[in-house]
Each structure stands twice: as structure tokens, then as C-alpha cells.
Amino acid sequence: MSENKNEIGKDEFATSGDGQAIWQRVRHRLRRDLGDGTFSSWVKPLALKGRDGNKVTFGVTTPFMRDSILARYGNRIVDYWREEDPAVAEIEISVDAPPRDEAAEPSFKSGAPATPANVTPLRAVSAPQPAQSAARAKDPVSALDFDAPLDARYTFDDFVVGKSNEFAHAAARRVAESPNVPFNPLFLYSSVGLGKTHLMHAIGHEIRRRDPSRKVLYLSAEKFMFQFVRALRYKDTMAFKQKFRAVDVLMIDDVQFISGKNSTQEEFFHTFNALIDHNRQVIISADRSPSDLEGIEERIKSRLGWGLVADIHPTDYELRLGILQSKAERIYARDGIQVEPKILEFLAHKVMSNVRELEGSLNRVVAFASLVGRPITLEMTQEVLQDLLRASERKISIEEIQRKVAEYFNIRLSDMHSARRARAVARPRQIAMYLAKQMTPRSLPEIGRKFGGRDHTTVMYAVRKIEELRAGDRTLDEDIDLLKRMLEA
Ligand code: ADP
Ligand code: MG
């Protein structure tokens, strides 16, 4: 009984002047946005049914229609409706039996009373087989949202070229400046924070600048996967495919994230092949070379390596300084804050992990200085970056090595420096020298000095001796492995 009451409520809404009038205005706006063709395919079929709490309900005749409309226009319908009636938070579309009368185009003559024909499909809502999944239009990202904004800061002008990235940079330039497709795909790889994403965006900017009609699509592999899975869920893979295959330049960043997701891999591969077959430019990035990608099918890996593979190496001091100078110039132009060369040199020496951290360290120092209103000094820099510098300085010292090795072989620490030549102490000492050479950046003479002022040739001899012994002595080899692991922990 109560259900009936409820339905009467919906009827009243659907046919009340209010609901109808709002819907008419919303439809009007949609028709203007979408054009007549799209409007009649996607909006016209929606039959306004009623209101259920903060939900406006509609009916269509197929799941395909429901899912497509929700994915493409759901959010917009909600937004427009809310402007008229802020109490509305979402829409729900159910799949109903086709109306018996030929009412594909519902009539919305204002205030038209419900005819019995209109009422019939309504009851289907609470019938034994109600609408299947009531997909919501409130999902954060529409299924076909491919927008890929390019970061305005990531241009070729802002990219500093050095030995470690000149090849990747030249390849990126070539792709961006050629009217045709010089190599396909361009595969960029490096460890994190060395400029892959920057280069891809730079290519995108440059291509758009030269020919705004070329369609450039940039997205992360994760987003590609996410979009694809959504398209599957909404049974909308056709539109997904068409959208991707209509681009001139496709860039997929961090492709290692696709590994192991089989259906996504498959779709990625098809899209990739289709684009390459049609001579569209594809640019891929990853954190390792195509052949080192794990969990990706062989044929995909091999195809990824068909074009040009370019890697970016870790930065050297000159490049780090160059990057810092360029960032410092920008900071000066923007905020009028001057960072002295000696600070930049200090950072270029100390922050070696990657460019992202390098930039971050400079920004932190500048932000701190401007907050406290003091000039940037070396002391301040060291203080502000304490944790970061300590982390990158978490280097193993020769003293640590000596201590660990002495402990391990049960000899006295002083024997590391002593002149005793007994095998029981001489061999551990040689092992410690060997480890010092391997695990610290110290030179042979420096190491010699730390071992009781020994000559560098003694250290060299020790290193060779241990290398030789390791090759033939299983126990010693394991001892050294274990020591290394303990020191690194
Ligand atoms: P990746 O994608 O390889 O992880 P990014 O492209 O995100 O690295 O780069 C990390 C940060 O370092 C970005 O802010 C980028 O602008 C900057 N960067 C990297 N390489 C350079 C370079 N050669 N010149 C200027 N900035 C760089
Ligand atoms: Mg990146």
C-alpha cells in the first residue's frame, strides 16, 4: 500500500508543472549544448519518471542507452537540474520495457495530465524485475573524460640539456618538430624524477604550437587503464576505441603500470598497433627499457622497442647546477629572491638523487627565506634541508666498515690499523679495505690512510686479492655478502 503511495508521489512530480517545466528547460539547454543530432540520439530517449528523495528518475529502454547517457551526460544533467532545484543531487536511469504506445518522444506540453499510457511503464520500477544496476551519474570522472591538460611549465625552453639527457632531448625535439612521424614509437625511459614527463609535455606543447589542428592526447598509463575499465563497465568500449584512435599523437606515461593487467594490455596493444599502422605518432615512457618491463607480454615489449628507445641517465654535477641556475633565474624573475651561486653549487653537490628532489630542495630554501624574511645563507640552507641532506649522506663510512668486519671476525678494532700480519687479522683487514673501496667513494690513498697509514698499493693489492679469493672460496664469498647486507641495512 505504501508503495502505491510512493508511486503516486512520483507521478505527481513527473507530471506536475514543476518537474516537467524544469526538465523542459534542462532539455533546452542540452539541445543547445549538444546540437540536434546528439540531442536526439542521447537526450530525447530519456523519459522523465519522477523524483525519489534527492534523485530525479528517468527511464530508457536499453542498458546501453542508460550507461551511455549516464557516462556522457549524467553530470551535466544533474548540474543543470540543480541550478533549477538545488535539492536534487543525482539522477537515476532505469531500464524499462519499451512503452506500448509509440511515445519515443514524450510529450511535455506543460501541465499535460498523465495518460494511462504514461503510467504503465512507471509501475515497472517496483515490478519484480526492477531496473538493473542503477548506475549513478555522480561518479567523479565521466567515462569518456580524456582531457589531458599539459603542464605549462614543462616546455622545451625550461628543459636544461646536459650529457645525461641530450639524446632523449634530441629525440623528443625531432618528434615535436617533424611534420611527419620520424620514429614510432618514441620510447623514453629513466628512473624517477629525471624529466620523462617534462619531455612528453614539451613535445605536446610544441606540436600544438606548430599545428593546433593536430590532436594530442597525453595520459598516464594508470589513467588509460582506469578509462578502459570504466568503458568496459559501461559497455562503452567502442567509444573508447574511437576516441583513442582518432588522435594524431598519443602519449602514455609510465607504461610500467600496465603490466599484469591483461585486458588493459590487450587493449593498449590494439590501440598502439592501430595508431602506428595509421602512421600516428606514439610516445611512451617507462621506468625501464622495453625488454626489462615485467609482466608485459613479449610481443608488446618487442613492438615497444621498434621505434627509437632513448634513456635518460642520472644527472651529473654540471647538469644539476645548470638546472638550479635556470630555476633560480625564474624564481628571481617571479619573486625577486636572489639565490647566490654558492648556494646553488652546494645543492648541486649535495642533492644527487634526482631533479625533482633537486628542485624541491631549492624551493624549500626559497620558501623558508621568504617566510622568515632573511637572506639565504649556507647555514640556513643546511638547516632547512637537514633531513634531506642526512638522507642523501647516509653513506657508509670506513670506520663503520672496520667496526663491523672486526666484530664479524672477532678481532680487535685496533688490528685494522696495526702492522700485524698474522693471517687471522690480515685477511679481515683486507676484506675491510675491499669493502671500503666498494661501498664508499673514497680513493685508494684515502683508504690506506684510514688503515694505519698504509700505502695505496697495499689497498690495491688487498682489493685484487679479495676479488680473486671470492671467485674460488664459497665461504668467504658468503661472508662478504653478509657483511655488505649488514652494512647496508
Ligand atoms: P619523470 O617523469 O622522469 O619522473 P619529471 O619529468 O616529472 O620526471 O621531472 C621531475 C621534475 O624535474 C619536474 O619538475 C621537471 O620539470 C624537472 N626536470 C627534470 N629534468 C629537467 C631538466 N633537464 N631541466 C629542467 N627541469 C627538469
Ligand atoms: Mg613522470
Short mmCIF file of C-alpha atoms and ligand atoms in Angstrom, two decimals:
data_model
loop_
_atom_site.label_atom_id
_atom_site.label_comp_id
_atom_site.label_asym_id
_atom_site.label_seq_id
_atom_site.Cartn_x
_atom_site.Cartn_y
_atom_site.Cartn_z
CA MET A 1 0.00 0.00 0.00
CA SER A 2 2.73 2.36 0.99
CA GLU A 3 4.48 1.58 -2.26
CA ASN A 4 1.47 2.75 -4.10
CA LYS A 5 1.51 5.98 -2.23
CA ASN A 6 5.10 6.39 -3.15
CA GLU A 7 4.35 5.91 -6.78
CA ILE A 8 1.59 8.36 -6.69
CA GLY A 9 4.15 10.79 -5.36
CA LYS A 10 6.37 10.16 -8.33
CA ASP A 11 3.50 10.51 -10.73
CA GLU A 12 2.66 13.80 -9.27
CA PHE A 13 6.19 15.01 -9.66
CA ALA A 14 6.64 13.72 -13.16
CA THR A 15 3.53 15.28 -14.38
CA SER A 16 3.45 18.27 -12.15
CA GLY A 17 4.12 21.55 -13.79
CA ASP A 18 7.34 21.84 -11.79
CA GLY A 19 9.17 18.70 -12.79
CA GLN A 20 8.06 18.93 -16.37
CA ALA A 21 8.91 22.57 -16.66
CA ILE A 22 12.38 22.08 -15.23
CA TRP A 23 13.02 19.13 -17.49
CA GLN A 24 11.94 21.15 -20.45
CA ARG A 25 14.37 23.90 -19.62
CA VAL A 26 17.16 21.41 -18.98
CA ARG A 27 16.43 19.73 -22.28
CA HIS A 28 16.50 23.04 -23.99
CA ARG A 29 19.97 23.77 -22.67
CA LEU A 30 21.19 20.32 -23.56
CA ARG A 31 19.91 20.69 -27.10
CA ARG A 32 21.81 23.93 -27.37
CA ASP A 33 24.99 22.36 -25.98
CA LEU A 34 24.91 19.19 -27.96
CA GLY A 35 23.31 20.10 -31.23
CA ASP A 36 20.21 18.49 -32.71
CA GLY A 37 21.82 15.25 -33.80
CA THR A 38 23.41 14.32 -30.49
CA PHE A 39 20.42 15.60 -28.63
CA SER A 40 18.00 13.33 -30.43
CA SER A 41 20.21 10.29 -30.01
CA TRP A 42 21.02 10.73 -26.34
CA VAL A 43 18.63 13.05 -24.61
CA LYS A 44 15.36 12.59 -26.40
CA PRO A 45 15.03 8.95 -25.39
CA LEU A 46 15.07 9.87 -21.70
CA ALA A 47 11.62 9.63 -20.18
CA LEU A 48 11.17 11.63 -17.04
CA LYS A 49 9.62 9.40 -14.42
CA GLY A 50 9.67 11.10 -11.10
CA ARG A 51 11.51 12.17 -8.05
CA ASP A 52 12.76 9.95 -5.29
CA GLY A 53 14.21 11.95 -2.44
CA ASN A 54 17.10 13.92 -3.90
CA LYS A 55 17.10 11.80 -7.06
CA VAL A 56 15.37 12.52 -10.30
CA THR A 57 14.48 9.31 -12.06
CA PHE A 58 14.29 8.58 -15.74
CA GLY A 59 13.57 5.55 -17.83
CA VAL A 60 15.08 4.33 -21.07
CA THR A 61 14.59 1.13 -22.96
CA THR A 62 18.05 -0.46 -23.05
CA PRO A 63 21.00 -0.83 -20.68
CA PHE A 64 23.23 0.53 -23.41
CA MET A 65 21.28 3.76 -23.50
CA ARG A 66 21.27 4.02 -19.76
CA ASP A 67 25.01 3.57 -19.43
CA SER A 68 25.92 5.82 -22.32
CA ILE A 69 23.70 8.64 -21.17
CA LEU A 70 24.94 8.40 -17.60
CA ALA A 71 28.54 8.31 -18.64
CA ARG A 72 28.37 11.16 -21.09
CA TYR A 73 25.69 13.49 -19.91
CA GLY A 74 24.79 12.39 -16.39
CA ASN A 75 26.81 15.02 -14.60
CA ARG A 76 25.65 17.74 -16.88
CA ILE A 77 22.01 16.86 -16.42
CA VAL A 78 22.48 16.90 -12.65
CA ASP A 79 24.27 20.24 -12.80
CA TYR A 80 21.62 21.86 -14.92
CA TRP A 81 18.85 20.43 -12.84
CA ARG A 82 20.43 21.68 -9.67
CA GLU A 83 20.52 25.18 -10.95
CA GLU A 84 16.75 24.99 -11.05
CA ASP A 85 16.31 22.90 -7.96
CA PRO A 86 19.29 22.70 -5.59
CA ALA A 87 17.71 19.85 -3.65
CA VAL A 88 18.50 17.46 -6.49
CA ALA A 89 21.77 15.58 -6.03
CA GLU A 90 21.72 12.86 -8.63
CA ILE A 91 19.81 11.23 -11.39
CA GLU A 92 18.93 7.63 -11.78
CA ILE A 93 18.08 5.95 -15.02
CA SER A 94 16.29 2.65 -15.05
CA VAL A 95 15.75 0.31 -17.92
CA ASP A 96 12.07 -0.15 -18.52
CA ALA A 97 10.09 -2.11 -21.02
CA PRO A 98 9.53 -0.03 -24.11
CA PRO A 99 6.36 1.96 -23.79
CA ARG A 100 3.48 0.34 -25.58
CA ASP A 101 2.34 3.37 -27.33
CA GLU A 102 4.76 4.91 -29.73
CA ALA A 103 5.87 7.54 -27.24
CA ALA A 104 9.56 7.60 -28.08
CA GLU A 105 9.32 11.34 -27.87
CA PRO A 106 7.44 12.06 -24.69
CA SER A 107 5.19 14.98 -24.88
CA PHE A 108 5.96 17.72 -22.47
CA LYS A 109 3.17 20.07 -23.18
CA SER A 110 3.18 21.89 -19.95
CA GLY A 111 0.85 20.53 -17.40
CA ALA A 112 -0.24 17.67 -19.66
CA PRO A 113 -2.06 15.23 -17.44
CA ALA A 114 -0.71 11.72 -17.21
CA THR A 115 -2.38 9.48 -19.68
CA PRO A 116 -2.78 5.84 -18.72
CA ALA A 117 -0.15 5.01 -21.30
CA ASN A 118 2.38 7.12 -19.44
CA VAL A 119 1.62 5.49 -16.16
CA THR A 120 2.10 1.90 -17.27
CA PRO A 121 5.88 1.86 -17.63
CA LEU A 122 6.22 3.69 -14.37
CA ARG A 123 4.92 0.72 -12.47
CA ALA A 124 7.75 -1.32 -13.87
CA VAL A 125 10.02 0.38 -11.38
CA SER A 126 8.66 -1.56 -8.49
CA ALA A 127 7.84 -4.65 -10.52
CA PRO A 128 9.66 -7.92 -9.68
CA GLN A 129 12.49 -7.15 -12.09
CA PRO A 130 13.27 -3.56 -11.48
CA ALA A 131 15.95 -1.62 -13.16
CA GLN A 132 19.26 -3.39 -13.09
CA SER A 133 22.22 -1.55 -11.71
CA ALA A 134 21.15 1.96 -11.02
CA ALA A 135 24.40 3.44 -12.15
CA ARG A 136 24.93 6.85 -10.67
CA ALA A 137 25.80 9.96 -12.51
CA LYS A 138 27.73 11.15 -9.51
CA ASP A 139 30.94 9.36 -10.35
CA PRO A 140 33.84 11.78 -10.17
CA VAL A 141 35.10 11.27 -13.67
CA SER A 142 32.93 10.70 -16.64
CA ALA A 143 33.79 7.55 -18.53
CA LEU A 144 34.86 9.49 -21.55
CA ASP A 145 36.77 12.20 -19.90
CA PHE A 146 40.02 12.14 -21.80
CA ASP A 147 41.07 15.64 -21.07
CA ALA A 148 44.80 15.74 -20.71
CA PRO A 149 45.97 19.14 -19.67
CA LEU A 150 49.63 19.74 -20.32
CA ASP A 151 51.60 21.41 -17.58
CA ALA A 152 52.51 24.88 -18.83
CA ARG A 153 55.85 24.77 -17.03
CA TYR A 154 57.04 21.71 -18.88
CA THR A 155 58.33 23.19 -22.12
CA PHE A 156 61.50 22.72 -24.13
CA ASP A 157 62.56 26.21 -23.10
CA ASP A 158 62.50 25.13 -19.50
CA PHE A 159 64.36 21.91 -20.08
CA VAL A 160 68.06 22.09 -19.38
CA VAL A 161 70.13 19.83 -21.58
CA GLY A 162 73.23 18.02 -20.38
CA LYS A 163 75.17 14.90 -21.21
CA SER A 164 72.78 12.60 -19.44
CA ASN A 165 69.65 13.70 -21.26
CA GLU A 166 70.85 15.10 -24.58
CA PHE A 167 69.90 12.06 -26.58
CA ALA A 168 66.39 11.83 -25.15
CA HIS A 169 66.03 15.57 -25.60
CA ALA A 170 67.13 15.45 -29.23
CA ALA A 171 64.74 12.62 -29.95
CA ALA A 172 61.89 14.49 -28.30
CA ARG A 173 62.68 17.61 -30.30
CA ARG A 174 62.75 15.67 -33.51
CA VAL A 175 59.34 14.17 -32.83
CA ALA A 176 57.91 17.54 -31.88
CA GLU A 177 59.30 19.39 -34.87
CA SER A 178 58.72 16.90 -37.65
CA PRO A 179 55.58 17.31 -39.65
CA ASN A 180 55.62 13.55 -40.15
CA VAL A 181 56.49 10.64 -37.91
CA PRO A 182 60.27 10.25 -37.62
CA PHE A 183 60.24 7.12 -35.48
CA ASN A 184 57.47 5.20 -33.95
CA PRO A 185 57.09 4.75 -31.09
CA LEU A 186 59.46 7.01 -29.24
CA PHE A 187 60.19 5.17 -26.03
CA LEU A 188 61.67 7.25 -23.20
CA TYR A 189 62.91 5.64 -20.05
CA SER A 190 64.74 6.52 -16.85
CA SER A 191 64.37 6.22 -13.14
CA VAL A 192 62.03 8.59 -11.41
CA GLY A 193 62.35 12.37 -11.47
CA LEU A 194 64.70 12.74 -14.43
CA GLY A 195 62.43 14.53 -16.87
CA LYS A 196 60.38 11.99 -18.86
CA THR A 197 57.07 13.62 -18.11
CA HIS A 198 58.59 17.03 -18.69
CA LEU A 199 59.79 16.00 -22.15
CA MET A 200 56.45 14.48 -23.09
CA HIS A 201 54.58 17.63 -22.16
CA ALA A 202 57.15 19.67 -24.04
CA ILE A 203 56.53 17.58 -27.15
CA GLY A 204 52.80 18.15 -26.72
CA HIS A 205 53.16 21.91 -26.37
CA GLU A 206 55.43 22.15 -29.36
CA ILE A 207 53.21 20.06 -31.62
CA ARG A 208 50.15 22.07 -30.68
CA ARG A 209 52.02 25.30 -31.19
CA ARG A 210 53.12 24.32 -34.67
CA ASP A 211 49.82 22.89 -35.77
CA PRO A 212 46.87 23.44 -33.46
CA SER A 213 44.76 21.09 -35.53
CA ARG A 214 46.85 18.07 -34.57
CA LYS A 215 45.13 16.16 -31.82
CA VAL A 216 47.50 15.42 -28.98
CA LEU A 217 46.47 13.11 -26.21
CA TYR A 218 48.64 12.72 -23.13
CA LEU A 219 47.75 10.48 -20.26
CA SER A 220 49.29 8.25 -17.66
CA ALA A 221 49.11 4.52 -18.13
CA GLU A 222 47.10 4.39 -14.94
CA LYS A 223 44.52 6.72 -16.36
CA PHE A 224 44.43 4.75 -19.56
CA MET A 225 43.69 1.65 -17.51
CA PHE A 226 41.10 3.40 -15.44
CA GLN A 227 39.32 4.73 -18.51
CA PHE A 228 39.39 1.37 -20.14
CA VAL A 229 37.98 -0.43 -17.14
CA ARG A 230 35.22 2.14 -16.94
CA ALA A 231 34.44 1.76 -20.59
CA LEU A 232 34.17 -1.98 -20.03
CA ARG A 233 31.83 -1.48 -17.12
CA TYR A 234 29.65 0.86 -19.10
CA LYS A 235 29.90 -1.40 -22.11
CA ASP A 236 31.20 1.54 -23.98
CA THR A 237 34.42 0.21 -25.43
CA MET A 238 33.51 1.31 -28.93
CA ALA A 239 33.55 4.94 -27.98
CA PHE A 240 36.75 4.35 -26.04
CA LYS A 241 38.44 2.86 -29.07
CA GLN A 242 37.22 5.51 -31.43
CA LYS A 243 38.33 8.27 -29.17
CA PHE A 244 41.86 6.92 -28.89
CA ARG A 245 42.20 6.03 -32.49
CA ALA A 246 41.16 9.48 -33.61
CA VAL A 247 44.26 11.15 -32.17
CA ASP A 248 47.35 12.22 -34.12
CA VAL A 249 49.75 11.93 -31.23
CA LEU A 250 49.25 9.60 -28.31
CA MET A 251 51.48 9.82 -25.26
CA ILE A 252 51.26 7.27 -22.49
CA ASP A 253 53.33 7.97 -19.43
CA ASP A 254 54.69 5.37 -17.00
CA VAL A 255 53.65 2.40 -19.02
CA GLN A 256 55.12 0.01 -16.45
CA PHE A 257 51.83 0.42 -14.59
CA ILE A 258 50.02 -1.51 -17.28
CA SER A 259 51.96 -4.66 -16.51
CA GLY A 260 49.96 -7.66 -15.50
CA LYS A 261 46.54 -6.17 -16.25
CA ASN A 262 45.74 -8.44 -19.12
CA SER A 263 42.68 -6.96 -20.73
CA THR A 264 44.18 -3.49 -20.48
CA GLN A 265 47.40 -4.74 -22.02
CA GLU A 266 45.44 -6.24 -24.84
CA GLU A 267 43.53 -3.04 -25.49
CA PHE A 268 46.64 -0.96 -25.13
CA PHE A 269 48.36 -3.14 -27.69
CA HIS A 270 45.50 -2.88 -30.16
CA THR A 271 45.28 0.85 -29.79
CA PHE A 272 49.01 1.13 -30.11
CA ASN A 273 49.11 -1.02 -33.25
CA ALA A 274 46.18 0.74 -34.81
CA LEU A 275 47.82 4.13 -34.33
CA ILE A 276 51.18 3.01 -35.61
CA ASP A 277 49.59 1.34 -38.61
CA HIS A 278 47.90 4.63 -39.40
CA ASN A 279 51.18 6.45 -39.05
CA ARG A 280 50.20 8.37 -35.95
CA GLN A 281 52.92 9.30 -33.51
CA VAL A 282 53.07 7.29 -30.31
CA ILE A 283 55.29 8.26 -27.38
CA ILE A 284 55.72 6.00 -24.42
CA SER A 285 57.59 6.41 -21.17
CA ALA A 286 58.56 3.88 -18.55
CA ASP A 287 60.94 3.47 -15.66
CA ARG A 288 62.92 0.83 -17.54
CA SER A 289 63.72 -0.33 -21.05
CA PRO A 290 61.12 -2.22 -23.10
CA SER A 291 62.93 -5.51 -22.66
CA ASP A 292 63.14 -5.06 -18.89
CA LEU A 293 59.44 -4.45 -18.43
CA GLU A 294 57.98 -7.16 -16.27
CA GLY A 295 54.55 -8.66 -16.62
CA ILE A 296 54.13 -7.34 -20.13
CA GLU A 297 53.75 -9.75 -23.00
CA GLU A 298 56.76 -10.41 -25.17
CA ARG A 299 55.14 -9.28 -28.40
CA ILE A 300 54.18 -5.97 -26.77
CA LYS A 301 57.66 -5.45 -25.39
CA SER A 302 59.24 -6.16 -28.69
CA ARG A 303 56.91 -3.83 -30.52
CA LEU A 304 57.60 -1.09 -27.99
CA GLY A 305 61.24 -1.25 -28.96
CA TRP A 306 60.66 -0.94 -32.70
CA GLY A 307 61.00 2.78 -32.93
CA LEU A 308 63.56 4.77 -31.04
CA VAL A 309 64.44 3.91 -27.47
CA ALA A 310 66.10 6.75 -25.53
CA ASP A 311 67.09 6.67 -21.90
CA ILE A 312 67.92 9.48 -19.52
CA HIS A 313 70.85 8.88 -17.20
CA PRO A 314 71.28 10.22 -13.71
CA THR A 315 72.40 13.84 -13.69
CA ASP A 316 75.98 14.92 -13.32
CA TYR A 317 77.13 17.93 -11.34
CA GLU A 318 77.16 20.31 -14.34
CA LEU A 319 73.61 19.48 -15.31
CA ARG A 320 72.39 19.80 -11.75
CA LEU A 321 73.99 23.21 -11.48
CA GLY A 322 72.54 24.22 -14.85
CA ILE A 323 69.06 23.19 -13.78
CA LEU A 324 69.40 25.05 -10.49
CA GLN A 325 70.59 28.17 -12.27
CA SER A 326 67.65 28.10 -14.61
CA LYS A 327 65.21 27.60 -11.74
CA ALA A 328 66.91 30.33 -9.72
CA GLU A 329 66.55 32.76 -12.61
CA ARG A 330 62.87 32.02 -12.77
CA ILE A 331 62.50 32.48 -9.02
CA TYR A 332 64.29 35.80 -9.25
CA ALA A 333 62.08 36.98 -12.10
CA ARG A 334 58.95 35.91 -10.27
CA ASP A 335 59.63 36.75 -6.63
CA GLY A 336 62.70 38.94 -6.74
CA ILE A 337 64.53 36.49 -4.48
CA GLN A 338 68.19 36.07 -5.22
CA VAL A 339 69.88 32.76 -4.63
CA GLU A 340 73.63 33.07 -4.65
CA PRO A 341 75.84 30.82 -6.78
CA LYS A 342 77.49 29.25 -3.76
CA ILE A 343 74.11 28.03 -2.54
CA LEU A 344 73.34 26.56 -5.94
CA GLU A 345 76.72 24.87 -6.01
CA PHE A 346 76.16 23.47 -2.57
CA LEU A 347 72.82 21.99 -3.62
CA ALA A 348 74.23 20.64 -6.87
CA HIS A 349 76.89 18.83 -4.85
CA LYS A 350 74.61 17.50 -2.18
CA VAL A 351 71.30 16.60 -3.79
CA MET A 352 72.12 13.92 -6.29
CA SER A 353 69.10 11.66 -6.22
CA ASN A 354 67.01 13.23 -8.99
CA VAL A 355 65.85 16.50 -10.48
CA ARG A 356 62.58 16.51 -8.63
CA GLU A 357 64.37 16.49 -5.27
CA LEU A 358 66.86 19.00 -6.51
CA GLU A 359 64.10 21.40 -7.46
CA GLY A 360 62.29 20.65 -4.24
CA SER A 361 65.32 21.50 -2.17
CA LEU A 362 65.75 24.86 -3.86
CA ASN A 363 62.08 25.66 -3.46
CA ARG A 364 62.19 24.78 0.20
CA VAL A 365 65.10 27.05 0.90
CA VAL A 366 63.50 29.91 -1.01
CA ALA A 367 60.15 29.43 0.69
CA PHE A 368 61.80 29.40 4.10
CA ALA A 369 63.85 32.52 3.40
CA SER A 370 60.85 34.45 2.19
CA LEU A 371 58.78 33.34 5.18
CA VAL A 372 61.27 34.44 7.76
CA GLY A 373 62.39 37.39 5.66
CA ARG A 374 66.08 36.62 5.81
CA PRO A 375 68.66 36.29 3.05
CA ILE A 376 69.59 32.78 2.03
CA THR A 377 72.83 31.65 3.61
CA LEU A 378 74.67 28.37 3.57
CA GLU A 379 73.87 27.79 7.25
CA MET A 380 70.20 28.36 6.63
CA THR A 381 70.27 26.02 3.65
CA GLN A 382 71.89 23.29 5.67
CA GLU A 383 69.41 23.76 8.46
CA VAL A 384 66.34 23.79 6.24
CA LEU A 385 67.46 20.72 4.33
CA GLN A 386 68.78 18.82 7.32
CA ASP A 387 66.68 15.72 6.85
CA LEU A 388 67.15 15.62 3.11
CA LEU A 389 70.90 16.07 3.32
CA ARG A 390 71.21 13.49 6.02
CA ALA A 391 69.27 11.01 3.93
CA SER A 392 71.48 11.54 0.92
CA GLU A 393 74.50 11.46 3.15
CA ARG A 394 73.54 8.16 4.65
CA LYS A 395 76.80 6.92 3.28
CA ILE A 396 78.71 4.12 4.81
CA SER A 397 81.90 5.24 6.47
CA ILE A 398 85.19 3.40 6.55
CA GLU A 399 85.02 3.37 10.34
CA GLU A 400 81.69 1.58 10.21
CA ILE A 401 83.12 -0.99 7.86
CA GLN A 402 86.12 -1.57 10.07
CA ARG A 403 83.95 -1.96 13.14
CA LYS A 404 81.57 -4.41 11.51
CA VAL A 405 84.31 -6.50 9.96
CA ALA A 406 86.30 -6.66 13.21
CA GLU A 407 83.19 -7.72 15.08
CA TYR A 408 82.32 -10.31 12.49
CA PHE A 409 85.75 -11.96 12.52
CA ASN A 410 86.16 -11.45 16.19
CA ILE A 411 89.32 -9.40 16.08
CA ARG A 412 90.12 -6.13 17.79
CA LEU A 413 89.24 -2.90 16.04
CA SER A 414 92.80 -1.70 16.59
CA ASP A 415 94.00 -4.54 14.40
CA MET A 416 92.54 -2.70 11.44
CA HIS A 417 95.29 -0.12 11.92
CA SER A 418 98.03 -2.32 13.33
CA ALA A 419 101.01 -3.69 11.50
CA ARG A 420 100.27 -7.31 12.48
CA ARG A 421 100.49 -9.65 9.57
CA ALA A 422 99.05 -12.81 11.06
CA ARG A 423 96.52 -14.25 8.61
CA ALA A 424 93.76 -14.12 11.26
CA VAL A 425 93.93 -10.35 11.30
CA ALA A 426 95.42 -9.61 7.89
CA ARG A 427 92.61 -11.27 5.95
CA PRO A 428 89.77 -9.42 7.74
CA ARG A 429 91.72 -6.20 7.26
CA GLN A 430 91.94 -6.89 3.54
CA ILE A 431 88.23 -7.60 3.45
CA ALA A 432 87.56 -4.29 5.16
CA MET A 433 89.73 -2.48 2.62
CA TYR A 434 87.92 -4.24 -0.19
CA LEU A 435 84.55 -3.23 1.23
CA ALA A 436 85.75 0.33 1.76
CA LYS A 437 86.69 0.51 -1.91
CA GLN A 438 83.36 -0.98 -2.99
CA MET A 439 81.00 0.79 -0.64
CA THR A 440 82.45 4.26 -0.21
CA PRO A 441 83.58 6.86 -2.74
CA ARG A 442 87.00 7.05 -1.06
CA SER A 443 90.15 6.80 -3.14
CA LEU A 444 92.82 4.17 -2.59
CA PRO A 445 95.21 6.56 -0.79
CA GLU A 446 92.38 7.79 1.46
CA ILE A 447 91.53 4.22 2.36
CA GLY A 448 95.19 3.44 3.01
CA ARG A 449 95.44 6.33 5.45
CA LYS A 450 92.45 5.03 7.42
CA PHE A 451 94.12 1.65 7.76
CA GLY A 452 97.07 2.79 9.79
CA GLY A 453 98.66 4.90 7.09
CA ARG A 454 99.16 2.14 4.58
CA ASP A 455 100.24 2.78 1.03
CA HIS A 456 97.64 2.85 -1.73
CA THR A 457 99.34 -0.10 -3.43
CA THR A 458 98.65 -2.15 -0.33
CA VAL A 459 94.97 -1.32 -0.64
CA MET A 460 95.00 -2.15 -4.33
CA TYR A 461 96.63 -5.46 -3.58
CA ALA A 462 94.00 -6.21 -0.93
CA VAL A 463 91.16 -5.42 -3.31
CA ARG A 464 92.57 -7.69 -6.02
CA LYS A 465 93.34 -10.46 -3.55
CA ILE A 466 89.81 -10.49 -2.14
CA GLU A 467 88.26 -10.37 -5.61
CA GLU A 468 90.33 -13.39 -6.51
CA LEU A 469 89.51 -15.27 -3.33
CA ARG A 470 85.80 -14.56 -3.67
CA ALA A 471 85.75 -16.26 -7.02
CA GLY A 472 87.08 -19.52 -5.58
CA ASP A 473 86.12 -19.53 -1.92
CA ARG A 474 82.45 -20.04 -1.35
CA THR A 475 82.56 -19.39 2.40
CA LEU A 476 84.48 -16.19 2.06
CA ASP A 477 82.14 -15.07 -0.68
CA GLU A 478 79.16 -15.61 1.60
CA ASP A 479 80.86 -13.85 4.49
CA ILE A 480 81.35 -10.79 2.34
CA ASP A 481 77.80 -10.82 1.06
CA LEU A 482 76.52 -11.00 4.59
CA LEU A 483 78.76 -8.16 5.74
CA LYS A 484 77.60 -5.99 2.88
CA ARG A 485 74.00 -6.59 3.71
CA MET A 486 74.56 -5.78 7.36
CA LEU A 487 76.33 -2.58 6.43
CA GLU A 488 73.62 -1.50 4.04
CA ALA A 489 70.80 -2.19 6.46
P1 ADP B 1 59.93 11.75 -14.50
O1 ADP B 1 58.69 11.83 -15.33
O2 ADP B 1 61.10 11.17 -15.24
O3 ADP B 1 59.72 11.08 -13.18
P2 ADP B 1 59.62 14.61 -14.39
O4 ADP B 1 59.52 14.92 -15.83
O5 ADP B 1 58.35 14.62 -13.62
O6 ADP B 1 60.38 13.24 -14.14
O7 ADP B 1 60.67 15.61 -13.73
C1 ADP B 1 60.68 15.90 -12.34
C2 ADP B 1 60.90 17.38 -12.15
O8 ADP B 1 62.20 17.73 -12.55
C3 ADP B 1 59.96 18.23 -12.97
O9 ADP B 1 59.55 19.32 -12.21
C4 ADP B 1 60.78 18.66 -14.14
O10 ADP B 1 60.39 19.91 -14.63
C5 ADP B 1 62.17 18.72 -13.56
N1 ADP B 1 63.20 18.39 -14.54
C6 ADP B 1 63.65 17.16 -14.88
N2 ADP B 1 64.64 17.24 -15.78
C7 ADP B 1 64.81 18.55 -16.05
C8 ADP B 1 65.70 19.29 -16.90
N3 ADP B 1 66.59 18.67 -17.67
N4 ADP B 1 65.58 20.63 -16.90
C9 ADP B 1 64.71 21.25 -16.11
N5 ADP B 1 63.85 20.62 -15.29
C10 ADP B 1 63.89 19.29 -15.24
MG MG B 2 56.82 11.10 -14.85
#
